[in-house]
C-alpha cells in the first residue's frame, strides 16, 4: 500500500487488535490506529497529534523505543470526529501480564523470571528511554508498553504518547528523579502476583515477592548507571522504599546504610520546603491556583513528588515514630504525613501574610482575605 487512504479502506474489513482503548488494525510492519470522539462533544480527536507525531519521530530518530508516526488522516462522519494514525508496529507483545495471567499465577511467575533474566542493558535502555520521553505524556498502562525478548530484541517500547514536549528528564531536579523512579516501577509492579490473588498459593505469592525485589533492585541499579549525577538523590530515592525492600537491598549487595538525614540533608530538606512555599505563592500570584487549592492539594502533592513525606520518616525533627500509639499502620503513616503538611501550611500562611502587607497583586490580596476568614472561622484551632 502506498498511502494512508488505502490502509483506512482496508481496515473496514479487519479485526480490531487493540488490547483496550482506541481501535488498532495490524498490517504487519505497520498498524493503523483509529482515534475518535463523538461529534456531539464538539471536540477534535487527538487534537495535537501532528505535533506529537513530529516529536515522537525525533525521539525515534535518536534511537528511543517509540514507534515512528508515518501518516495522519482526519475524517468527520455523521457520528464521530476521527483521527487515523499510521505508525510503525511496536515489536513484541503488550505488557498485559497481570490481566492476561491473573488466574494462572504459574505463568505470571514465568514472566517475572523471563524479565529478571533480561540483560542489564535492557533495563538501562528502558530507563534511558523513559528519561527521553519524560515530558511527552507517557501513560504507563499495560496496553501502552510492549516487550520484545527475542534475540537482539528491542526490549521495552512505549506507545500512545499524549504530549509533544521533547524536554528530557532534568537530572538536577529531585521531583523529576523521584518521578522517574515511580515511572520505572511498572517493570516489577505489573507482573507481580498480587497478595489478594485468590488463585495463587501462599508459596507462589512469596516466590513472586522475591522476584519483585530482584527486579526492583535491577531497575534501581539501572537508574544508578543511566541517570547523570544519580548519587545526588540516591538516598532520597531509597527513603521512598519500604523497609522490606531496603532490607533485601542491603542483604543482596546494594548499599543502603543509615538513611537518617545528616546535617547537609536537613538543610536541603528545609530548602525544598522553602521551594514548595515559593512555588505555591507564585501560583497564587499568577492566578494559576486559588488559596483553597493550595491548602487542599498543592502542598500535599508537592511534598509527595519531591519525596519529602518519605524523607520525613528519617528526619530527627519528626516526633511521630511510635506505631504502637495508633490503631493501625495507615493511621500511623497518615499522622506523620499530616504533621509535616501542617508545618508547611503554617509556613505558607506566614509567608502569605508577610507578602500581602506590601503587595498590590489582587490574587495575593484575595488569598489573604480567605486566610483571614479561615482563621476567624477556626479560631483557636491550628490551620
CSV table of C-alpha atoms in Angstrom, one decimal:
chain,number,residue,atom,x,y,z
A,1,UNK,CA,0.0,0.0,0.0
A,2,UNK,CA,1.2,3.5,-0.8
A,3,UNK,CA,-0.8,5.9,1.3
A,4,UNK,CA,-2.9,6.1,4.5
A,5,UNK,CA,-6.2,6.2,2.5
A,6,UNK,CA,-5.6,2.6,1.3
A,7,UNK,CA,-4.9,1.4,4.8
A,8,UNK,CA,-8.1,3.1,6.1
A,9,UNK,CA,-10.2,1.5,3.3
A,10,UNK,CA,-8.7,-2.0,4.1
A,11,UNK,CA,-9.3,-1.6,7.8
A,12,UNK,CA,-13.1,-1.6,7.3
A,13,UNK,CA,-12.9,-5.3,6.8
A,14,UNK,CA,-10.3,-6.1,9.5
A,15,UNK,CA,-10.4,-7.1,13.1
A,16,UNK,CA,-9.6,-4.6,15.9
A,17,UNK,CA,-6.4,-6.0,17.6
A,18,UNK,CA,-6.2,-3.3,20.4
A,19,UNK,CA,-5.8,-4.5,24.0
A,20,UNK,CA,-8.1,-1.6,25.0
A,21,UNK,CA,-8.7,2.0,24.2
A,22,UNK,CA,-8.6,3.1,20.5
A,23,UNK,CA,-9.1,0.7,17.7
A,24,UNK,CA,-6.0,-0.7,16.1
A,25,UNK,CA,-5.5,-2.6,12.8
A,26,UNK,CA,-2.4,-4.8,12.2
A,27,UNK,CA,-0.8,-4.7,8.7
A,28,UNK,CA,2.4,-6.5,9.6
A,29,UNK,CA,5.2,-3.9,9.9
A,30,UNK,CA,2.7,-1.0,10.5
A,31,UNK,CA,-0.5,-0.5,12.3
A,32,UNK,CA,-3.4,1.9,11.8
A,33,UNK,CA,-4.8,3.4,15.0
A,34,UNK,CA,-8.3,5.0,14.9
A,35,UNK,CA,-8.8,7.7,17.5
A,36,UNK,CA,-12.4,9.0,17.6
A,37,UNK,CA,-14.7,11.3,19.7
A,38,UNK,CA,-18.4,11.8,19.1
A,39,UNK,CA,-19.2,14.9,17.1
A,40,UNK,CA,-21.8,15.9,19.7
A,41,UNK,CA,-19.0,16.8,22.0
A,42,UNK,CA,-17.7,19.4,19.6
A,43,UNK,CA,-14.1,18.3,20.1
A,44,UNK,CA,-11.2,17.2,18.0
A,45,UNK,CA,-9.9,13.7,18.2
A,46,UNK,CA,-6.3,13.5,19.1
A,47,UNK,CA,-6.1,17.3,18.9
A,48,UNK,CA,-2.3,17.6,19.0
A,49,UNK,CA,-1.4,14.5,17.0
A,50,UNK,CA,0.5,16.4,14.3
A,51,UNK,CA,2.8,17.9,16.9
A,52,UNK,CA,3.0,14.6,18.9
A,53,UNK,CA,4.0,12.8,15.7
A,54,UNK,CA,6.8,15.2,14.9
A,55,UNK,CA,8.1,15.0,18.5
A,56,UNK,CA,7.9,11.2,18.6
A,57,UNK,CA,9.7,10.8,15.3
A,58,UNK,CA,12.5,13.0,16.6
A,59,UNK,CA,12.9,10.7,19.6
A,60,UNK,CA,12.7,7.6,17.3
A,61,UNK,CA,15.5,9.1,15.2
A,62,UNK,CA,17.6,9.3,18.4
A,63,UNK,CA,17.0,5.6,18.9
A,64,UNK,CA,14.3,5.8,21.6
A,65,UNK,CA,11.9,2.9,21.5
A,66,UNK,CA,8.7,4.6,20.5
A,67,UNK,CA,7.1,4.0,17.0
A,68,UNK,CA,7.5,6.2,14.0
A,69,UNK,CA,4.3,8.1,13.1
A,70,UNK,CA,4.1,7.7,9.3
A,71,UNK,CA,0.9,9.4,8.3
A,72,UNK,CA,-2.1,11.1,9.7
A,73,UNK,CA,-5.6,11.5,8.2
A,74,UNK,CA,-8.5,13.4,9.8
A,75,UNK,CA,-12.1,12.5,8.9
A,76,UNK,CA,-15.5,13.7,10.2
A,77,UNK,CA,-18.5,11.4,9.6
A,78,UNK,CA,-22.1,11.6,10.9
A,79,UNK,CA,-21.2,10.4,14.4
A,80,UNK,CA,-17.5,10.9,15.0
A,81,UNK,CA,-14.6,13.1,14.7
A,82,UNK,CA,-11.8,10.7,13.7
A,83,UNK,CA,-8.0,10.9,13.6
A,84,UNK,CA,-6.3,8.0,11.8
A,85,UNK,CA,-2.6,7.5,12.6
A,86,UNK,CA,-0.4,5.1,10.6
A,87,UNK,CA,2.6,4.1,12.6
A,88,UNK,CA,5.4,1.7,12.9
A,89,UNK,CA,4.4,-1.5,14.7
A,90,UNK,CA,5.8,-1.9,18.2
A,91,UNK,CA,8.0,-5.0,18.5
A,92,UNK,CA,7.0,-7.8,20.9
A,93,UNK,CA,3.7,-8.1,22.8
A,94,UNK,CA,1.8,-5.7,25.0
A,95,UNK,CA,2.7,-5.8,28.7
A,96,UNK,CA,-0.7,-7.0,29.6
A,97,UNK,CA,0.6,-9.7,32.0
A,98,UNK,CA,-1.4,-9.1,35.2
A,99,UNK,CA,-4.7,-9.2,33.3
A,100,UNK,CA,-3.8,-12.0,31.0
A,101,UNK,CA,-2.4,-14.4,33.6
A,102,UNK,CA,-4.4,-13.3,36.7
A,103,UNK,CA,-5.9,-16.8,37.0
A,104,UNK,CA,-2.6,-18.5,36.0
A,105,UNK,CA,-0.1,-17.4,38.6
A,106,UNK,CA,2.4,-20.0,37.5
A,107,UNK,CA,2.6,-18.3,34.1
A,108,UNK,CA,2.9,-14.9,35.8
A,109,UNK,CA,5.9,-16.2,37.7
A,110,UNK,CA,7.4,-17.4,34.4
A,111,UNK,CA,7.1,-13.8,33.0
A,112,UNK,CA,8.8,-12.4,36.1
A,113,UNK,CA,11.6,-14.9,35.7
A,114,UNK,CA,11.9,-14.0,32.0
A,115,UNK,CA,12.1,-10.3,32.8
A,116,UNK,CA,14.7,-10.9,35.5
A,117,UNK,CA,16.8,-12.9,33.1
A,118,UNK,CA,17.0,-9.9,30.7
A,119,UNK,CA,20.5,-8.4,30.5
A,120,UNK,CA,21.2,-5.2,32.4
A,121,UNK,CA,21.3,-3.4,29.1
A,122,UNK,CA,17.6,-3.9,28.6
A,123,UNK,CA,16.8,-2.3,32.0
A,124,UNK,CA,19.3,0.5,31.2
A,125,UNK,CA,17.7,1.2,27.8
A,126,UNK,CA,14.3,1.3,29.4
A,127,UNK,CA,15.4,3.9,31.9
A,128,UNK,CA,17.2,5.9,29.3
A,129,UNK,CA,14.1,5.9,27.1
A,130,UNK,CA,11.9,7.0,30.0
A,131,UNK,CA,14.3,9.9,30.6
A,132,UNK,CA,13.9,11.0,26.9
A,133,UNK,CA,10.1,10.6,26.9
A,134,UNK,CA,9.7,12.1,30.3
A,135,UNK,CA,7.6,15.0,29.3
A,136,UNK,CA,5.8,13.5,26.4
A,137,UNK,CA,2.6,12.3,28.2
A,138,UNK,CA,3.5,8.7,28.8
A,139,UNK,CA,0.7,6.6,30.2
A,140,UNK,CA,2.4,3.5,31.5
A,141,UNK,CA,-0.6,1.2,31.3
A,142,UNK,CA,-0.2,-2.4,30.2
A,143,UNK,CA,-1.6,-1.7,26.8
A,144,UNK,CA,0.9,1.1,26.1
A,145,UNK,CA,4.0,-0.9,26.9
A,146,UNK,CA,5.4,-3.6,24.6
A,147,UNK,CA,8.2,-6.1,25.4
A,148,UNK,CA,10.3,-7.9,22.9
A,149,UNK,CA,12.5,-10.7,24.4
A,150,UNK,CA,13.7,-12.1,21.1
A,151,UNK,CA,17.4,-12.4,20.4
A,152,UNK,CA,18.7,-8.8,19.8
A,153,UNK,CA,15.1,-7.7,20.6
A,154,UNK,CA,14.1,-4.2,21.3
A,155,UNK,CA,13.3,-4.8,25.0
A,156,UNK,CA,10.6,-2.2,26.1
A,157,UNK,CA,8.8,0.0,23.6
A,158,UNK,CA,6.4,2.8,24.6
A,159,UNK,CA,3.3,3.8,22.5
A,160,UNK,CA,0.4,6.3,22.6
A,161,UNK,CA,2.2,9.4,23.7
A,162,UNK,CA,-0.1,12.3,24.7
A,163,UNK,CA,2.4,15.2,24.7
A,164,UNK,CA,4.9,16.8,22.5
A,165,UNK,CA,7.4,18.4,24.9
A,166,UNK,CA,10.7,16.8,24.0
A,167,UNK,CA,12.5,18.1,27.1
A,168,UNK,CA,14.1,15.1,28.8
A,169,UNK,CA,14.3,14.5,32.5
A,170,UNK,CA,16.1,17.1,34.5
A,171,UNK,CA,18.6,15.1,36.5
A,172,UNK,CA,19.2,18.1,38.8
A,173,UNK,CA,15.5,18.0,39.9
A,174,UNK,CA,14.6,15.9,42.9
A,175,UNK,CA,11.0,15.7,41.8
A,176,UNK,CA,12.0,14.5,38.3
A,177,UNK,CA,14.2,11.8,39.7
A,178,UNK,CA,11.6,10.7,42.2
A,179,UNK,CA,9.0,10.6,39.4
A,180,UNK,CA,11.3,8.6,37.1
A,181,UNK,CA,11.6,6.0,39.8
A,182,UNK,CA,7.8,5.8,40.0
A,183,UNK,CA,7.5,5.6,36.3
A,184,UNK,CA,10.1,2.7,36.0
A,185,UNK,CA,8.2,0.8,38.7
A,186,UNK,CA,5.9,-0.7,36.0
A,187,UNK,CA,8.7,-3.2,35.3
A,188,UNK,CA,8.2,-5.0,38.6
A,189,UNK,CA,4.8,-3.9,39.7
A,190,UNK,CA,2.7,-5.1,36.7
A,191,UNK,CA,3.9,-8.7,36.6
A,192,UNK,CA,3.9,-9.3,40.3
A,193,UNK,CA,1.4,-11.8,41.7
A,194,UNK,CA,-0.9,-9.7,43.9
A,195,UNK,CA,-1.3,-10.6,47.6
A,196,UNK,CA,-5.1,-10.6,47.1
A,197,UNK,CA,-4.9,-13.0,44.1
A,198,UNK,CA,-7.2,-15.9,45.1
A,199,UNK,CA,-5.9,-18.3,42.6
A,200,UNK,CA,-2.3,-18.1,43.8
A,201,UNK,CA,-0.9,-20.2,46.7
A,202,UNK,CA,1.0,-18.5,49.5
A,203,UNK,CA,4.2,-20.1,48.2
A,204,UNK,CA,3.6,-18.6,44.8
A,205,UNK,CA,3.0,-15.2,46.3
A,206,UNK,CA,6.2,-15.4,48.3
A,207,UNK,CA,8.1,-16.5,45.3
A,208,UNK,CA,6.7,-13.6,43.3
A,209,UNK,CA,7.6,-11.2,46.0
A,210,UNK,CA,11.3,-12.3,45.9
A,211,UNK,CA,11.3,-11.9,42.1
A,212,UNK,CA,9.7,-8.5,42.6
A,213,UNK,CA,12.5,-7.5,45.0
A,214,UNK,CA,15.2,-8.7,42.5
A,215,UNK,CA,13.6,-6.8,39.6
A,216,UNK,CA,13.3,-3.6,41.7
A,217,UNK,CA,16.9,-3.9,42.6
A,218,UNK,CA,17.9,-4.4,39.0
A,219,UNK,CA,15.8,-1.3,38.0
A,220,UNK,CA,17.4,0.8,40.7
A,221,UNK,CA,20.9,-0.2,39.5
A,222,UNK,CA,19.9,0.8,36.0
A,223,UNK,CA,19.0,4.2,37.3
A,224,UNK,CA,22.3,4.5,39.1
A,225,UNK,CA,24.1,3.8,35.9
A,226,UNK,CA,22.0,5.8,33.4
A,227,UNK,CA,20.8,9.0,35.3
A,228,UNK,CA,23.5,11.6,35.4
A,229,UNK,CA,24.6,12.5,39.0
A,230,UNK,CA,22.1,10.0,40.4
A,231,UNK,CA,24.2,9.8,43.5
A,232,UNK,CA,23.0,13.3,44.4
A,233,UNK,CA,19.4,11.9,45.0
A,234,UNK,CA,20.2,8.3,45.7
A,235,UNK,CA,19.4,8.4,49.4
A,236,UNK,CA,16.3,10.4,48.8
A,237,UNK,CA,15.0,7.7,46.4
A,238,UNK,CA,15.9,4.9,48.8
A,239,UNK,CA,13.8,6.6,51.5
A,240,UNK,CA,10.7,6.2,49.4
A,241,UNK,CA,11.1,2.4,49.5
A,242,UNK,CA,9.5,0.1,52.1
A,243,UNK,CA,11.6,-1.4,54.9
A,244,UNK,CA,11.3,-4.9,53.4
A,245,UNK,CA,12.7,-3.7,50.1
A,246,UNK,CA,15.6,-1.9,51.8
A,247,UNK,CA,16.4,-5.0,53.9
A,248,UNK,CA,16.5,-7.0,50.7
A,249,UNK,CA,18.8,-4.5,49.0
A,250,UNK,CA,21.1,-4.4,52.0
A,251,UNK,CA,21.3,-8.2,52.1
A,252,UNK,CA,21.9,-8.6,48.4
A,253,UNK,CA,24.7,-6.2,47.5
A,254,UNK,CA,23.1,-2.8,47.3
A,255,UNK,CA,24.4,-0.4,49.9
A,256,UNK,CA,21.6,1.3,51.9
A,257,UNK,CA,23.1,2.3,55.2
A,258,UNK,CA,21.6,4.6,57.8
A,259,UNK,CA,19.1,6.8,55.9
A,260,UNK,CA,18.6,9.3,58.8
A,261,UNK,CA,19.1,12.8,57.3
A,262,UNK,CA,22.5,14.2,58.0
A,263,UNK,CA,23.1,17.9,58.6
A,264,UNK,CA,23.5,18.7,54.9
A,265,UNK,CA,20.4,16.8,54.1
A,266,UNK,CA,18.4,18.6,56.8
A,267,UNK,CA,19.4,21.9,55.2
A,268,UNK,CA,18.4,20.5,51.8
A,269,UNK,CA,15.1,19.4,53.3
A,270,UNK,CA,14.5,22.9,54.5
A,271,UNK,CA,15.4,24.4,51.1
A,272,UNK,CA,13.0,22.1,49.4
A,273,UNK,CA,10.2,23.2,51.8
A,274,UNK,CA,11.0,26.8,51.0
A,275,UNK,CA,10.9,26.0,47.3
A,276,UNK,CA,7.4,24.5,47.7
A,277,UNK,CA,6.2,27.6,49.6
A,278,UNK,CA,7.7,29.9,47.0
A,279,UNK,CA,6.1,27.9,44.1
A,280,UNK,CA,2.7,28.0,45.9
A,281,UNK,CA,2.9,31.8,46.3
A,282,UNK,CA,3.8,32.1,42.7
A,283,UNK,CA,0.8,30.0,41.7
A,284,UNK,CA,-1.4,32.3,43.8
A,285,UNK,CA,0.2,35.5,42.3
A,286,UNK,CA,-0.2,34.3,38.7
A,287,UNK,CA,-3.8,33.1,39.2
A,288,UNK,CA,-2.9,29.5,38.4
A,289,UNK,CA,-4.3,28.3,41.7
A,290,UNK,CA,-6.6,29.7,44.4
A,291,UNK,CA,-5.9,29.7,48.2
A,292,UNK,CA,-8.2,26.6,48.8
A,293,UNK,CA,-6.4,24.6,46.1
A,294,UNK,CA,-3.0,25.3,47.7
A,295,UNK,CA,-4.3,24.2,51.1
A,296,UNK,CA,-6.2,21.2,49.8
A,297,UNK,CA,-3.9,19.7,47.2
A,298,UNK,CA,-0.8,21.6,46.0
A,299,UNK,CA,1.3,21.4,49.2
A,300,UNK,CA,0.4,17.7,49.8
A,301,UNK,CA,1.2,16.8,46.2
A,302,UNK,CA,4.5,18.7,46.1
A,303,UNK,CA,5.7,17.0,49.3
A,304,UNK,CA,5.0,13.6,47.8
A,305,UNK,CA,6.5,14.5,44.4
A,306,UNK,CA,9.7,15.6,46.0
A,307,UNK,CA,9.9,12.6,48.3
A,308,UNK,CA,9.8,14.8,51.4
A,309,UNK,CA,7.0,12.8,53.1
A,310,UNK,CA,9.1,9.7,52.8
A,311,UNK,CA,12.2,11.6,54.0
A,312,UNK,CA,10.3,13.0,57.0
A,313,UNK,CA,10.2,9.5,58.4
A,314,UNK,CA,14.0,9.7,58.7
A,315,UNK,CA,14.2,13.3,60.0
A,316,UNK,CA,15.3,13.9,63.5
A,317,UNK,CA,12.6,16.5,63.9
A,318,UNK,CA,9.8,14.0,63.2
A,319,UNK,CA,8.1,13.4,66.6
A,320,UNK,CA,5.7,10.6,65.3
A,321,UNK,CA,7.7,7.4,65.3
A,322,UNK,CA,5.8,5.1,67.6
A,323,UNK,CA,3.3,3.0,65.6
A,324,UNK,CA,2.0,1.3,68.8
A,325,UNK,CA,0.3,4.6,69.6
A,326,UNK,CA,-2.1,4.2,66.7
A,327,UNK,CA,-4.8,1.7,65.8
A,328,UNK,CA,-3.1,0.6,62.6
A,329,UNK,CA,-0.3,1.3,60.2
A,330,UNK,CA,-2.4,3.5,58.0
A,331,UNK,CA,-3.3,5.8,60.9
A,332,UNK,CA,0.4,6.0,61.9
A,333,UNK,CA,1.6,6.9,58.4
A,334,UNK,CA,-1.1,9.4,57.9
A,335,UNK,CA,-0.5,11.1,61.2
A,336,UNK,CA,3.2,11.5,60.4
A,337,UNK,CA,2.3,12.9,56.9
A,338,UNK,CA,-0.2,15.3,58.4
A,339,UNK,CA,2.3,16.6,60.9
A,340,UNK,CA,4.6,17.7,58.0
A,341,UNK,CA,1.7,19.1,56.0
A,342,UNK,CA,0.7,21.2,59.0
A,343,UNK,CA,4.3,22.6,59.3
A,344,UNK,CA,4.4,23.6,55.6
A,345,UNK,CA,0.9,25.0,55.6
A,346,UNK,CA,1.8,27.2,58.6
A,347,UNK,CA,4.9,28.4,56.8
A,348,UNK,CA,2.8,29.2,53.7
A,349,UNK,CA,0.3,31.1,55.8
A,350,UNK,CA,3.0,33.2,57.4
A,351,UNK,CA,4.7,34.0,54.1
A,352,UNK,CA,1.3,34.9,52.5
A,353,UNK,CA,0.6,37.3,55.4
A,354,UNK,CA,4.0,38.9,55.0
A,355,UNK,CA,3.8,39.2,51.3
A,356,UNK,CA,0.3,40.6,51.3
A,357,UNK,CA,1.3,43.5,53.6
A,358,UNK,CA,3.1,45.2,50.7
A,359,UNK,CA,1.6,43.6,47.7
A,360,UNK,CA,-0.9,45.2,45.2
A,361,UNK,CA,-1.5,41.9,43.4
A,362,UNK,CA,-5.3,41.2,43.6
A,363,UNK,CA,-4.7,37.4,43.7
A,364,UNK,CA,-2.4,37.7,46.7
A,365,UNK,CA,-4.8,40.1,48.5
A,366,UNK,CA,-7.8,37.8,47.8
A,367,UNK,CA,-5.9,34.8,49.2
A,368,UNK,CA,-5.0,36.8,52.3
A,369,UNK,CA,-8.7,37.6,52.8
A,370,UNK,CA,-9.6,33.9,52.5
A,371,UNK,CA,-6.8,33.1,55.0
A,372,UNK,CA,-8.2,35.7,57.5
A,373,UNK,CA,-11.7,34.3,57.0
A,374,UNK,CA,-10.5,30.8,57.7
A,375,UNK,CA,-8.6,31.9,60.8
A,376,UNK,CA,-11.7,33.6,62.1
A,377,UNK,CA,-13.9,30.5,61.3
A,378,UNK,CA,-11.5,28.1,63.1
A,379,UNK,CA,-10.3,30.5,65.8
A,380,UNK,CA,-8.3,28.5,68.4
A,381,UNK,CA,-7.5,25.7,66.0
A,382,UNK,CA,-4.3,25.2,64.2
A,383,UNK,CA,-4.6,25.8,60.4
